[in-house]
XYZ file of C-alpha atoms in Angstrom:
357
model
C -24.416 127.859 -57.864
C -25.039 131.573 -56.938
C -25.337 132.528 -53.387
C -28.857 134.428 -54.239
C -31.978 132.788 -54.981
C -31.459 130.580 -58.605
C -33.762 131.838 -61.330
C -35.752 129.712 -63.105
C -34.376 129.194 -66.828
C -35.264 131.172 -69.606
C -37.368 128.302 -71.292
C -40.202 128.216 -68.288
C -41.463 132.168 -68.095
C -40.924 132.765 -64.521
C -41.867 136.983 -63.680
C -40.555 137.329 -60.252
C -41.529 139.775 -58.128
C -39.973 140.606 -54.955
C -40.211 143.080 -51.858
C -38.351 142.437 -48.924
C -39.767 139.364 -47.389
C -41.922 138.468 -50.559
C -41.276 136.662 -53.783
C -43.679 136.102 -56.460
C -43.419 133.689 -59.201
C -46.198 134.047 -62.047
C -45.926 130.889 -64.043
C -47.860 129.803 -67.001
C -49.319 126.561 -65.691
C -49.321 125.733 -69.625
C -45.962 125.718 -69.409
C -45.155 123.545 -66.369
C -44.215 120.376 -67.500
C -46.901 117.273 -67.082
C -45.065 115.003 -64.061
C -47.441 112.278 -65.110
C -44.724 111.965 -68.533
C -41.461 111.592 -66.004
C -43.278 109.408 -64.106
C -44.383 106.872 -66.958
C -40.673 106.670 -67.693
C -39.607 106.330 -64.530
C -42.238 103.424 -63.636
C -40.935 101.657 -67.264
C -37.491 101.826 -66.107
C -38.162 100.087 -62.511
C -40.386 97.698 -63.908
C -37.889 96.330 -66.357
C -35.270 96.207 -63.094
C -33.756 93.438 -61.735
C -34.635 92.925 -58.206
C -30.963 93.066 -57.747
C -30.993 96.960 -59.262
C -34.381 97.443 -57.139
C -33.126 96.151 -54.058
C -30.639 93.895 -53.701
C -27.985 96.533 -54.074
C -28.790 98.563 -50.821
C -29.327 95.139 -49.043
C -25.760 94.084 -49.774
C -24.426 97.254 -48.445
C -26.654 96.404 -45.226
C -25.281 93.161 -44.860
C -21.503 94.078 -45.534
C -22.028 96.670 -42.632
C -23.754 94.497 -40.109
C -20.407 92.112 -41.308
C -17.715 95.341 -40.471
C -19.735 95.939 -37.150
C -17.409 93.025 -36.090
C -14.385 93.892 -37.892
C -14.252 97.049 -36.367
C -15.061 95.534 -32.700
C -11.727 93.534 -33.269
C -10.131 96.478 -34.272
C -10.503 98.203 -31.234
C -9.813 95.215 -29.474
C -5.935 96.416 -30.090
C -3.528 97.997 -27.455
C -2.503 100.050 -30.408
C -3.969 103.559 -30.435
C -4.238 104.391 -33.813
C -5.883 100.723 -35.003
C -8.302 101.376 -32.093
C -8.965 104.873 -33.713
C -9.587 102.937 -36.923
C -11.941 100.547 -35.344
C -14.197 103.453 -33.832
C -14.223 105.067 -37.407
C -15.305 102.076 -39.114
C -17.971 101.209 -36.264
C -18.907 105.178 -36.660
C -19.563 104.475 -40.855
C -21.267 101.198 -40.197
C -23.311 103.115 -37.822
C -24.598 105.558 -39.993
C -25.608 103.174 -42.849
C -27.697 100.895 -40.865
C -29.855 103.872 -38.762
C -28.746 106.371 -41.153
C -29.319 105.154 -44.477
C -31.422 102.280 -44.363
C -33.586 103.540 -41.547
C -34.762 105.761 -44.177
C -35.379 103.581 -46.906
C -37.500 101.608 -44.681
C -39.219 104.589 -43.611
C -40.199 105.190 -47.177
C -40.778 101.565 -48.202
C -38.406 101.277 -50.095
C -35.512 98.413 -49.304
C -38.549 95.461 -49.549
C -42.059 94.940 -51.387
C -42.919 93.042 -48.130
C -44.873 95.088 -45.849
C -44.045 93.026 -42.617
C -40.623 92.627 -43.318
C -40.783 96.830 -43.296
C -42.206 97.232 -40.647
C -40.177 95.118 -38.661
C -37.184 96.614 -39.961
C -38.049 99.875 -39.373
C -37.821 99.208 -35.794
C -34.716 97.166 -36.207
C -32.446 99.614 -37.437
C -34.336 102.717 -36.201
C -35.509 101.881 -32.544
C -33.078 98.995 -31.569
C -29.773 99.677 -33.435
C -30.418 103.899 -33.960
C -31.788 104.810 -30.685
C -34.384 106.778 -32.711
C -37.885 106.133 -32.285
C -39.363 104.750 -35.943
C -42.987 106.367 -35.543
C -41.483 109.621 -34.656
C -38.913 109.428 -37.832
C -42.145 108.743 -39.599
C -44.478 111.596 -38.270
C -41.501 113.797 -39.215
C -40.181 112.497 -42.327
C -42.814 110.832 -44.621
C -45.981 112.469 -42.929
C -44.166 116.214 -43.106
C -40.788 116.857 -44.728
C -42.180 115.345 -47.955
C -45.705 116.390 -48.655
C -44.608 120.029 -47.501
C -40.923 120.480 -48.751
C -39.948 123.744 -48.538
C -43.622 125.051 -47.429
C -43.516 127.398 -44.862
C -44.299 126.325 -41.174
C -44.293 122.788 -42.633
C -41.484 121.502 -44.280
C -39.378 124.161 -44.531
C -36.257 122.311 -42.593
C -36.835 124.991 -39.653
C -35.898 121.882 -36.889
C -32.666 121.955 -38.166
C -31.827 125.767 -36.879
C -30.363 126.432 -33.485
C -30.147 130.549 -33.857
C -28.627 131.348 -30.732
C -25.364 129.843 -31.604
C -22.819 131.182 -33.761
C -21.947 129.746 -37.005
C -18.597 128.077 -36.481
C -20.320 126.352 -33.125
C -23.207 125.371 -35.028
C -21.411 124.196 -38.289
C -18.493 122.078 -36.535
C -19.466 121.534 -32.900
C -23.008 121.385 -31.901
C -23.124 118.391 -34.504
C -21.148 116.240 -32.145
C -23.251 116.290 -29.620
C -25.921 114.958 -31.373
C -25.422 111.491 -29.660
C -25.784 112.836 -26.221
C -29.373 114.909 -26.874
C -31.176 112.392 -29.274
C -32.496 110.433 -26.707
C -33.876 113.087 -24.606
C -35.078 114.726 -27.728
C -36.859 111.324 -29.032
C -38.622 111.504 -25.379
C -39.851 114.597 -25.236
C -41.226 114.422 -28.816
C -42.943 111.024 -28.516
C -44.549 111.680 -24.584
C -48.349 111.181 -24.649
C -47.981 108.794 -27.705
C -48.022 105.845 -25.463
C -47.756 102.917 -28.119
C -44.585 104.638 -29.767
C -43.473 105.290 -25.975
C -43.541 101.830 -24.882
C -41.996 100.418 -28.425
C -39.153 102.809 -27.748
C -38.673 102.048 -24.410
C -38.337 98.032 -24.967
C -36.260 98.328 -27.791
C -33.922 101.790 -27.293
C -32.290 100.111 -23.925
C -32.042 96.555 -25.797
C -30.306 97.793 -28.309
C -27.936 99.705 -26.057
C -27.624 96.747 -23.741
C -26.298 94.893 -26.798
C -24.130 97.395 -28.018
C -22.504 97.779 -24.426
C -22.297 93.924 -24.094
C -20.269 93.631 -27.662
C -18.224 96.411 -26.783
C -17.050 94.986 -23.291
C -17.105 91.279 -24.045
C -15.332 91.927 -27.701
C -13.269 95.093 -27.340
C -12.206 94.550 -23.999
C -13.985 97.788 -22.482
C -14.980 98.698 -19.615
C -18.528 99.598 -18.973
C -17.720 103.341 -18.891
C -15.137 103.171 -21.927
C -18.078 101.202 -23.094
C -20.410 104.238 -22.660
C -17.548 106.985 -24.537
C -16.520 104.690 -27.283
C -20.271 104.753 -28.071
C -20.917 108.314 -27.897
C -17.674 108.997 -30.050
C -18.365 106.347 -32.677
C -22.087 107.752 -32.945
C -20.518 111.475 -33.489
C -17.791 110.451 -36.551
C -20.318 111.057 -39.229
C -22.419 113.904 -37.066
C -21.149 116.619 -38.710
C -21.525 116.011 -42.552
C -25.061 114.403 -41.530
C -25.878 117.853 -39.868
C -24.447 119.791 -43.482
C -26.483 117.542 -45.868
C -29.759 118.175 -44.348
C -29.162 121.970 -44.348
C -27.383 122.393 -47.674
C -30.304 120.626 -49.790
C -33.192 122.418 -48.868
C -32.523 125.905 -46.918
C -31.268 128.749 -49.358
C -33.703 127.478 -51.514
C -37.161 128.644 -52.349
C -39.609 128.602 -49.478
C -43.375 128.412 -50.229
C -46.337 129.985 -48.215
C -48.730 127.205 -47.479
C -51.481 128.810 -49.185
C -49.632 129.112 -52.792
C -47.893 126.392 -52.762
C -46.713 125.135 -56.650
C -47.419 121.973 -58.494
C -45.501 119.370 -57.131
C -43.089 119.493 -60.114
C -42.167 122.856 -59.693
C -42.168 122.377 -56.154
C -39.470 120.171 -56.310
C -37.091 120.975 -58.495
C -36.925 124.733 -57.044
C -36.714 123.544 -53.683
C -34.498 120.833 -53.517
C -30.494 120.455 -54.278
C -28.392 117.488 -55.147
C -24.397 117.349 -53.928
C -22.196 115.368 -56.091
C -21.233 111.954 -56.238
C -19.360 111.039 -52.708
C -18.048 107.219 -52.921
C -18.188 108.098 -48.799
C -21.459 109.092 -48.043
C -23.361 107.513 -50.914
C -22.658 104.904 -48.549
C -23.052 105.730 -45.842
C -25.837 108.387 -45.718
C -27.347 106.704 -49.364
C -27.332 108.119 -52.701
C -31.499 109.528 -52.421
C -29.888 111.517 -49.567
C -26.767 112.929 -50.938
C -26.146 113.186 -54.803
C -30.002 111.931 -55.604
C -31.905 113.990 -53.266
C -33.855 115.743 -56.535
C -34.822 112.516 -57.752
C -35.577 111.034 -53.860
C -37.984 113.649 -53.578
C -40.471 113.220 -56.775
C -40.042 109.377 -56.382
C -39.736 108.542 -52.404
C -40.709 104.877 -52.691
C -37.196 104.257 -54.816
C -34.183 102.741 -53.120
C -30.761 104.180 -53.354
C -29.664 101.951 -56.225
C -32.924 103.063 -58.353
C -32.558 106.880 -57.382
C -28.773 106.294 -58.791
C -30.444 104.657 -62.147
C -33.306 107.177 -62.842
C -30.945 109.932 -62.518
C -30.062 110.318 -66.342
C -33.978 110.881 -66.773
C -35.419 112.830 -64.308
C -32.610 115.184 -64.659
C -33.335 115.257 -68.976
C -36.820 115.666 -68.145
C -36.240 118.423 -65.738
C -33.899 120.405 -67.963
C -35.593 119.738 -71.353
C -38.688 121.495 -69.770
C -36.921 124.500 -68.839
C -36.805 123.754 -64.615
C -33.786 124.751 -62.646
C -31.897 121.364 -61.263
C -30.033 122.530 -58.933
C -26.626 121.225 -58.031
C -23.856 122.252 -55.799
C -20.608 121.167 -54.157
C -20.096 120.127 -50.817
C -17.409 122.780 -50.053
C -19.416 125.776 -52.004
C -22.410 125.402 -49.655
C -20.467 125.110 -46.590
C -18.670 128.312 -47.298
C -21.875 129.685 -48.571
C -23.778 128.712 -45.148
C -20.697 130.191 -42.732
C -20.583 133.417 -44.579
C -24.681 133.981 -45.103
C -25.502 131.882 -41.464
C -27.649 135.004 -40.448
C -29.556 135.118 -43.683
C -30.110 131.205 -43.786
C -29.936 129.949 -40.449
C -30.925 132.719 -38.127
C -33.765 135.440 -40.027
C -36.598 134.087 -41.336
C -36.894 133.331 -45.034
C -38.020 135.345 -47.904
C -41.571 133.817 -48.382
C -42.334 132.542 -52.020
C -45.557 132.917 -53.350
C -46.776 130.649 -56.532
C -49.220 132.255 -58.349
C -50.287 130.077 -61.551
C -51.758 131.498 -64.464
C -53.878 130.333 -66.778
């Protein structure tokens, strides 16, 4: 992928223009492709699904987790260093796909038909076993990142920059002490919403009382070694957690809120897939990492489905003449540490969609 701004291709008339904080793109709205066509497939596809394909997949992967929480307790139950280091790195993974990856399926509806059984889980894994407040990931996530992706002031993925520190800090440090600050983050953010407050406040310090009390009683820690073994296990996967949610949206085109394109267009232009990862399709979920295209136009889809429609939203998209972007891991790390200014610190060249008739 090239380090400027991808053009669109040469079947969808795109005529850019550009001054130094402005880009215009005058597209044919003739010419955009009709969603409502990728969508009738798409539906088709899920409806002829197994519920195993729909959901049974990602609830496997939540059970088999919940089932290494304990394996890796045992581990670290071990006077040998490098099997304890073992256990706190498969605790870390298991970590991440419960209030990682299914906290935001559940967020979006999408591991279980049943509302109640939703809602309660979103709490479960979120609030009691994540330490992160549900109703704030919702405010943030479903009620903001997605019906404003990549529109200015919005959902442009601004949260995620920190522009007083350098790049190497920011790309391979500050990540790790993401444990330590989500709390008092969560806190701040929720103060004043008093239901959220309370909900967060009965279930944050069970879950931590819990995950203290298996950590002592099974491991053999003490309360302190208790407290670090937590903090470190919550930090393995901080890092590539931090990268994803940079690499698929910033560098990318960001709207003004007052042009902002069809949703099609919208999301194809400003969103990026990474490849398949056998790692963290697991453990952050496909619709996160190599599906994050497809996640966006069709949020209510699990990881399994967002794996499955893949082969059509990505035909649609190119058949129509809309970029789908793609990049490697490694290529957008590089391409963040050597353009951090440009990305991470100045503000964005601001995208203006101007449809014609």
């Amino acid at each position: 992928m090239s380090k400027s701004r991808p053009k669109a291709s040469k079947e969808l008339k795109v005529i850019e223009g550009k001054d130094e904080k402005n880009v215009y793109d005058y597209v044919s709205l003739k010419e955009l492709p009709n969603f409502a066509e990728l969508n009738q497939q798409v539906t088709k596809l899920v409806d002829s699904s197994s519920w195993w394909d729909r959901h049974g997949v990602d609830w496997m992967i939540l059970f088999l987790s919940f089932g290494l929480v304990f394996v890796a307790l045992f581990l670290m139950k071990s006077s040998n260093i490098q099997t304890v280091a073992l256990g706190v790195f498969v605790l870390g993974c298991c970590h991440s796909t419960i209030a990682i990856k299914t906290a935001h399926l559940v967020q979006h509806g999408a591991l279980c038909s049943s509302k109640a059984l939703g809602t309660f889980m979103v709490y479960f894994v979120s609030d009691l076993c994540g330490s992160f407040s549900g109703d704030l990931g919702y405010d943030i996530h479903i009620k903001v990142h997605h019906p404003h992706t990549n529109i200015i002031g919005l959902g442009d993925s601004s949260t995620w920059k920190v522009p007083f520190v350098p790049s190497y800090l920011y790309m391979f440090v500050v990540p790790l002490f993401l444990p330590v600050v989500t709390i008092p983050i969560v806190l701040k953010d929720i103060w004043g919403k008093w239901k959220s407050l309370l909900t967060y406040l009965i279930l944050m310090p069970l879950g931590l009382t819990i995950n203290l009390y298996l950590l002592m009683n099974i491991s053999g820690f003490s309360f302190w070694g208790a407290v670090l073994c937590t903090l470190t296990y919550r930090a393995v996967l901080a890092i590539p957690y931090i990268h994803v949610n940079i690499f698929q949206h910033i560098g990318l085109a960001m709207y003004s809120p007052k042009s902002r394109p069809k949703r099609i267009y919208q999301m194809s232009t400003g969103v990026l897939n990474l490849p398949r990862n056998p790692f963290l399709d697991y453990t952050f979920g496909h619709a996160i990492v190599s599906c994050h295209i497809e996640h966006h136009l069709f949020p209510k889809l699990s990881d399994n489905m967002c794996l499955k429609i893949k082969p059509l939203v990505t035909k649609f998209i190119k058949e129509n003449g809309l970029p789908y972007y793609e990049d490697t891991y490694m290529n957008r790390m590089w391409m963040f540490i050597e353009q951090y200014n440009e990305l991470m610190v100045n503000a964005p060249p601001i995208s203006h969609f101007v449809g014609i008739q």
